[in-house]
XYZ file of C-alpha atoms in Angstrom:
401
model
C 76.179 110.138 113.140
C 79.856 109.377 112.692
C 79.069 108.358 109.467
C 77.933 111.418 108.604
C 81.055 112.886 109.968
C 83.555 111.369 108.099
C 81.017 111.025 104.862
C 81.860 114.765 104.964
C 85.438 114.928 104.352
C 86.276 115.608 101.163
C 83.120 115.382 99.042
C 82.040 116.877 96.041
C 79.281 119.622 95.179
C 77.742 116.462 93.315
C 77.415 114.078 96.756
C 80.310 112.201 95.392
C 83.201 111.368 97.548
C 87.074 111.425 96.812
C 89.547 109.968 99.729
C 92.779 109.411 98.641
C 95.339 108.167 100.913
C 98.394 110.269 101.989
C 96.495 113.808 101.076
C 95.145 116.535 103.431
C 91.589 115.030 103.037
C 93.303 111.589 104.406
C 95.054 112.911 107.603
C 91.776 115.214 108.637
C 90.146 111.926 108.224
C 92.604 109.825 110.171
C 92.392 112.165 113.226
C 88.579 112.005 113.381
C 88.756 108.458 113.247
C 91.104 108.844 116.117
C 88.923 110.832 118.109
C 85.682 108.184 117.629
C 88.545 105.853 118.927
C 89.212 107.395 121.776
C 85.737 108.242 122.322
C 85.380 104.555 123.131
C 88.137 104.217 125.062
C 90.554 102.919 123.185
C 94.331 103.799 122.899
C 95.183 104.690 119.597
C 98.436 104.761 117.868
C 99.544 104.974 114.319
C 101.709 102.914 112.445
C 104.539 103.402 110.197
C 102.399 102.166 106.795
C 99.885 105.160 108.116
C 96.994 102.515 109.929
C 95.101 103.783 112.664
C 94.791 101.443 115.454
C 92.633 101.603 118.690
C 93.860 98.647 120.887
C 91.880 97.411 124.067
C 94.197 95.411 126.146
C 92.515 93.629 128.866
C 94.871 93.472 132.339
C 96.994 90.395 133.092
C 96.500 88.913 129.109
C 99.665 87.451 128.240
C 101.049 84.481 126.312
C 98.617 82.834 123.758
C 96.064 85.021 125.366
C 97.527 88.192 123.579
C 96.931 86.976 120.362
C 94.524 89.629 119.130
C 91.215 89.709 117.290
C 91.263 92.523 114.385
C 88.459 93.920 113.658
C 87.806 96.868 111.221
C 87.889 97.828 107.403
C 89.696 100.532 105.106
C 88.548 104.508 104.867
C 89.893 105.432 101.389
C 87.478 105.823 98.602
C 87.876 105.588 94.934
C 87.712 108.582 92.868
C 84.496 109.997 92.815
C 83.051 107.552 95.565
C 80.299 106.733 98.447
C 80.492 107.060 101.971
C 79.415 103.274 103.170
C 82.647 101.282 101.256
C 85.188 100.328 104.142
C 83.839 102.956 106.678
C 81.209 101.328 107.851
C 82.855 98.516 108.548
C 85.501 100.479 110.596
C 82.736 102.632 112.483
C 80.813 99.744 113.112
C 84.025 98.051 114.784
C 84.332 100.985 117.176
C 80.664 101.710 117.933
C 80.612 97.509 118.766
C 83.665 97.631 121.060
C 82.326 101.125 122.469
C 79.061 99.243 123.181
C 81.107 96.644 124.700
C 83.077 98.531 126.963
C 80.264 100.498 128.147
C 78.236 97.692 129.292
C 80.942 96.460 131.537
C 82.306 93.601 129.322
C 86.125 92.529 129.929
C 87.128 90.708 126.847
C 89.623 87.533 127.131
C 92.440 88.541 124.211
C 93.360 91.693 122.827
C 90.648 93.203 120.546
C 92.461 96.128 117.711
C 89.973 98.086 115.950
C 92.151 98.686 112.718
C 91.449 101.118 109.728
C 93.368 100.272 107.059
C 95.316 102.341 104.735
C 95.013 102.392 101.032
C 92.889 99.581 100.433
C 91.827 100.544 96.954
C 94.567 101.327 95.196
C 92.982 104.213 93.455
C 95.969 106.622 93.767
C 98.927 104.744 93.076
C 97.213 101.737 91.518
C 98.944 99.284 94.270
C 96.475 98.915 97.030
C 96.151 97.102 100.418
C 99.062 98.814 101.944
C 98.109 98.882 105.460
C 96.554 95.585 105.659
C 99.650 94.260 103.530
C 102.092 96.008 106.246
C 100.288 94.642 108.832
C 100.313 90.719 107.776
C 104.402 90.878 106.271
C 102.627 91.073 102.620
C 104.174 94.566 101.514
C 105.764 94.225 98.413
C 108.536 95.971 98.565
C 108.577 96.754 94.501
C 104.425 98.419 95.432
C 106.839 101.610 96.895
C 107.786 102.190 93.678
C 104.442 102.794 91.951
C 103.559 106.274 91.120
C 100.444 108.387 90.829
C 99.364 109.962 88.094
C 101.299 113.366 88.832
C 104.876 110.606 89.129
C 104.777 110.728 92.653
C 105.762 107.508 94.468
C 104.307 105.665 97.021
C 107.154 105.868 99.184
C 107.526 109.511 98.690
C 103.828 110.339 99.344
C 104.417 108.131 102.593
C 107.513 109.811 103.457
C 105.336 113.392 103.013
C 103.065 112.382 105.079
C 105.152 112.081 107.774
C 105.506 108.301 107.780
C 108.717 106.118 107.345
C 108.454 103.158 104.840
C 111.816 101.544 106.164
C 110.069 100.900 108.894
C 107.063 98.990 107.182
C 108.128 95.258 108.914
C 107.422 97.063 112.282
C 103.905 97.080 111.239
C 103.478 93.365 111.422
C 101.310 91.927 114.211
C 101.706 88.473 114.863
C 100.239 86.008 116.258
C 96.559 86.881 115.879
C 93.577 85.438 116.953
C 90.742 85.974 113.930
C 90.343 88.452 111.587
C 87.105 89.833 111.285
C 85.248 92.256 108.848
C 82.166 93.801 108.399
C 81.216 95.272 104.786
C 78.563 96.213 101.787
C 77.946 93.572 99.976
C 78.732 95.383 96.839
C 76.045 94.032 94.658
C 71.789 92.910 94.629
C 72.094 89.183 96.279
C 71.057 90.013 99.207
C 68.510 92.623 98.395
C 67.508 90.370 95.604
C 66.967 87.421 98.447
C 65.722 89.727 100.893
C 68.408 89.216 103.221
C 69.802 91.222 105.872
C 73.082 89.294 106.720
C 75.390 88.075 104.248
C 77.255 84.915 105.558
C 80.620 85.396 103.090
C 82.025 81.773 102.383
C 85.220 83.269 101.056
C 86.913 86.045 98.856
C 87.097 84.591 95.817
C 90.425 83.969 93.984
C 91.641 86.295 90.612
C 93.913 86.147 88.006
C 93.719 88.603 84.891
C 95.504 87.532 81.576
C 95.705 89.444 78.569
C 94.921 87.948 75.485
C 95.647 88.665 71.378
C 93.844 87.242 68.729
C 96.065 87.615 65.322
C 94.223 87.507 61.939
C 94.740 89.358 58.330
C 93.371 92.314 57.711
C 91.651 92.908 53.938
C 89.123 94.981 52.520
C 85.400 93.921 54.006
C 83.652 94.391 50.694
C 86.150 92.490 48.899
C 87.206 89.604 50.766
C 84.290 86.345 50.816
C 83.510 84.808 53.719
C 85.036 81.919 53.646
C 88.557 83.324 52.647
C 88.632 85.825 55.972
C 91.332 85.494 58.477
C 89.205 87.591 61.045
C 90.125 87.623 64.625
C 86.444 88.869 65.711
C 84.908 86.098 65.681
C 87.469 83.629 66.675
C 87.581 86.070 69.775
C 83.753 85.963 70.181
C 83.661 82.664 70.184
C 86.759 82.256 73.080
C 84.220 84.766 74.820
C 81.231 82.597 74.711
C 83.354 79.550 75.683
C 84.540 80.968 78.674
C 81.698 82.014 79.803
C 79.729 78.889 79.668
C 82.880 77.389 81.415
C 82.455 80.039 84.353
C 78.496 79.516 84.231
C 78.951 76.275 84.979
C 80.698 76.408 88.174
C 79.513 77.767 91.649
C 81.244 81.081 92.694
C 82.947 81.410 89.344
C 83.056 84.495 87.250
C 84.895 85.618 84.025
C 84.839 88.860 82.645
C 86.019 90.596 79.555
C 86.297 94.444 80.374
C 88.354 95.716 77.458
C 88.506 94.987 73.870
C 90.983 96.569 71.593
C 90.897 95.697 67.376
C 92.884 97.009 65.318
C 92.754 98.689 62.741
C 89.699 99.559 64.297
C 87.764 101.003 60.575
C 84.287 99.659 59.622
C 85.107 98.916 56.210
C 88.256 96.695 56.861
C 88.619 93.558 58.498
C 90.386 93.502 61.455
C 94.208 92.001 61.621
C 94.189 91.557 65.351
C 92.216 92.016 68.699
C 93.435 92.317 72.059
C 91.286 91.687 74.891
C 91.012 91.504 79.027
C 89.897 88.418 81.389
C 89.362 88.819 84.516
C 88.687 85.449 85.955
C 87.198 84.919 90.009
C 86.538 81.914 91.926
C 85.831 80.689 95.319
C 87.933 77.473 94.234
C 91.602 78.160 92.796
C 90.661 74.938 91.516
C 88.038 75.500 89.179
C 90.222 78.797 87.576
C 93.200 76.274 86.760
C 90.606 73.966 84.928
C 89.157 76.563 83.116
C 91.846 77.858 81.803
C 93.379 74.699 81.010
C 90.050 73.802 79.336
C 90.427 77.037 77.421
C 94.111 75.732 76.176
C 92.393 73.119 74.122
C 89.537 74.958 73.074
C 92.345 78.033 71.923
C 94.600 74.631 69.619
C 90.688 74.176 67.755
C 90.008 77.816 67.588
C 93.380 78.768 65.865
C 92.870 75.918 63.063
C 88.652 76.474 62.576
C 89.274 80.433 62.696
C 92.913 80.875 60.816
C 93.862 82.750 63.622
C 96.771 82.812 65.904
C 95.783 83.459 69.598
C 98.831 84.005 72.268
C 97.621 85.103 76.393
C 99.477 86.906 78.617
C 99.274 86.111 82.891
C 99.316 89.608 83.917
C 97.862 89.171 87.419
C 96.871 86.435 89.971
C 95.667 86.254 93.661
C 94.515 83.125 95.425
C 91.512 82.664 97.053
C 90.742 83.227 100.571
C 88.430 80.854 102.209
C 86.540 82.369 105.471
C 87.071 80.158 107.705
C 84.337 77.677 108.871
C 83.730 77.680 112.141
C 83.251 81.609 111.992
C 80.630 80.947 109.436
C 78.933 78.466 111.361
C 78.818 81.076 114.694
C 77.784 83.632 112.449
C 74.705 81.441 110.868
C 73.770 80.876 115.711
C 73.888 84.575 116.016
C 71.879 85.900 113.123
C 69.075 82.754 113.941
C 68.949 84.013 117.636
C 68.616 87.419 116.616
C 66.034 86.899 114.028
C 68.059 87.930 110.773
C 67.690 86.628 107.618
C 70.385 85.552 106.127
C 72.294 83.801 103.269
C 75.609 82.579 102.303
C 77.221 84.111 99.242
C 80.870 84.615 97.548
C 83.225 87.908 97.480
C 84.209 88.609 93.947
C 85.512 91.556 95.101
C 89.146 91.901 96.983
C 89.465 93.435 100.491
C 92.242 93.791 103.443
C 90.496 90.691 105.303
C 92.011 88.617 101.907
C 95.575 89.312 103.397
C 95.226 87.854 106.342
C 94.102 84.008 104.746
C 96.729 81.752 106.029
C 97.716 83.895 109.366
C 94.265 83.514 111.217
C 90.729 82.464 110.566
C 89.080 85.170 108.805
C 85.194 86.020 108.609
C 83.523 88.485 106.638
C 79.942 90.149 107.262
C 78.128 91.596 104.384
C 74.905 93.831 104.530
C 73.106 94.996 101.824
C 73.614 97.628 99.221
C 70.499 99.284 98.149
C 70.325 98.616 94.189
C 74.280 96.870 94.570
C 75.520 100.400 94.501
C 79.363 101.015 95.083
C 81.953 102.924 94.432
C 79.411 105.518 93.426
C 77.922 108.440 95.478
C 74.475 106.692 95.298
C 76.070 103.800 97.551
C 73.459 103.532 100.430
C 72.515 101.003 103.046
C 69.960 101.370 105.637
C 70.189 102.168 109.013
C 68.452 98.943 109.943
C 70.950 96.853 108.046
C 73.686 99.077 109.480
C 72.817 97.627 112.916
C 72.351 94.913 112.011
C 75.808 94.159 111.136
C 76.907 95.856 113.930
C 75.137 94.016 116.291
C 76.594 90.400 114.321
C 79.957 92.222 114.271
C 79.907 92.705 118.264
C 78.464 89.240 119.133
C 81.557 87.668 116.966
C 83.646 89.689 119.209
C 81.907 88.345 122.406
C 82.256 85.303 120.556
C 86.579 85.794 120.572
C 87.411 83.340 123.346
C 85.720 80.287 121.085
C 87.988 80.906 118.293
């Protein structure tokens, strides 16, 4: 199973799997990935961000017609990794259009099989390159980021045999629809019983950093009611957050990190510093939450003592899938039998980049337990075709978008 195959390149003694892009383990990847390509009969080429692409160019297309439809996902893992995160959806984009091709079918546009490069960001902590390249998203600041051994992004590119001055020849335009096929990443649909995961959108993030400023004293010494204590002024901008997220459909918020300082259990604290990471389907609801949390911050600072000052340190806007994909995806999974449901992205992927250049549509199948980004990450072979066989139909399906 190609799976399998590629599963196979560079993992651990523990089952784990580590596939950073621009290393040895990435380029003996990228050429079997090339071969499966070829296998079903595409013609493959790579690009100058390092993205494999298997094209399948119908005879006489031309004008409008050669928009494209892109179908595919990323192959990098993240340190210490699974084998089903991005690379099924890329297998599963070739076995579909192998399928295709072998039962006679002639599409009427263009249809690239694409695997991304460097969608997670795990090496040099800037991530989406390929599918950034490919949409005129490439930040051209992202080249500068370096790994943890000070090695740029442009220089690992440039080892690897690639040329980022040339990154704007990556751009495709116009294209057709965007479509993805993925693990869902978490226990909805296993928890719904579910076998097709109708993705409304990717939802939309922005990650502030926020300090809490108190006094610190002695915490046998110092009564209750004369404390200047940022810990519970911050556990109470916790709970308020999250009962604004609770509230609201497809919303999230997350604190991650906490820092206090001093950080000794026999003195109260003079300040905290603490993460949010904030998702939603609707930008929306994140810019009334926040603003909510404004207000609620003026209250804290006078009820607590406190002085509380936030930090924007990231944001990314949502990316709605777009509706008329969702409603062909709902025909083919009733006339094939599959369950189904209709559920949010919290997390990021390449199909995100693409939100304002085409219709996008994203398929999720299960995850056994949610696994990901672990070595335990597992979906059945069931669900696998499954997807596939939704994946291929939205392909037949290319002429109605």
């Amino acid at each position: 199973m190609r799976l399998h195959q590629l599963a196979g390149i560079g993992k651990h003694t523990d089952g784990s799997i580590t596939r950073l892009p621009f290393t040895p383990q990435d380029r003996q990847a990228g050429l079997l990935i090339l071969s499966f390509m070829k296998e079903a009969g595409l013609k493959t080429r790579q690009d100058a961000a390092g993205n494999l692409i298997g094209q399948w160019i119908p005879e006489g297309i031309s004008g409008e017609q050669a928009a494209p439809v892109i179908v595919g996902s990323h192959y990098d893992t993240v340190l210490n990794g699974g084998a089903f995160d991005g690379c099924l959806g890329l297998l599963a984009a070739i076995e579909a259009v192998q399928s295709m091709r072998e039962a006679g079918y002639v599409p009427s546009c263009p249809v690239y099989v694409i695997g991304f490069k460097d969608e997670e960001g795990n090496r040099f902590g800037y991530g989406m390159v390929g599918s950034r390249s490919i949409c005129g998203r490439m930040q051209p600041e992202g080249l500068f980021s370096r790994d943890r051994d000070g090695i740029s992004l442009g220089d690992a590119m440039t080892a690897f045999g690639l040329d980022p001055s040339r990154l704007n020849s990556c751009r495709i335009f116009p294209i057709r629809a965007m479509l993805e096929l993925h693990i869902e990443q978490g226990k909805i649909l296993e928890s719904q019983g579910c076998t097709i995961g109708i993705v409304e959108g990717i939802a939309g993030l922005e990650r502030h950093t926020i300090r809490i400023e108190g006094n610190s004293a002695h915490a046998g010494a110092t009564p209750m009611e004369a404390r200047q204590d940022p810990v519970p002024a911050m556990s109470r901008w916790i709970l308020e957050i999250t009962r604004l997220a609770r509230e609201r459909k497809h919303c999230v918020a997350t604190v991650g990190s906490i820092q206090t300082s001093p950080g000794a259990c026999n003195i109260i604290c003079g300040s905290v510093e603490f993460s949010l990471d904030l998702r939603s389907l609707r930008d929306q609801d994140r810019k009334e939450i926040m603003e909510n949390m404004a207000v609620f911050e003026k209250q804290l600072e006078w009820q607590e003592h406190v002085r509380i000052r936030r930090w924007l340190d990231q944001e990314i806007p949502s990316a709605p899938c777009a509706d008329g994909l969702k409603s062909r995806m709902e025909e083919i999974c009733k006339k094939e039998g599959y369950s189904f449901c209709r559920l949010m992205s919290g997390a990021g992927h390449d199909s995100m980049n693409f939100s304002g250049i085409c219709p996008i549509s994203m398929i999720f199948v299960p995850s056994v337990g949610g696994y990901s980004h672990r070595k335990e990450e597992f979906t059945s072979m069931e669900d696998c075709g499954a997807g596939t066989q939704v994946l291929l139909e939205m392909i037949l399906a290319a002429e109605t978008f």
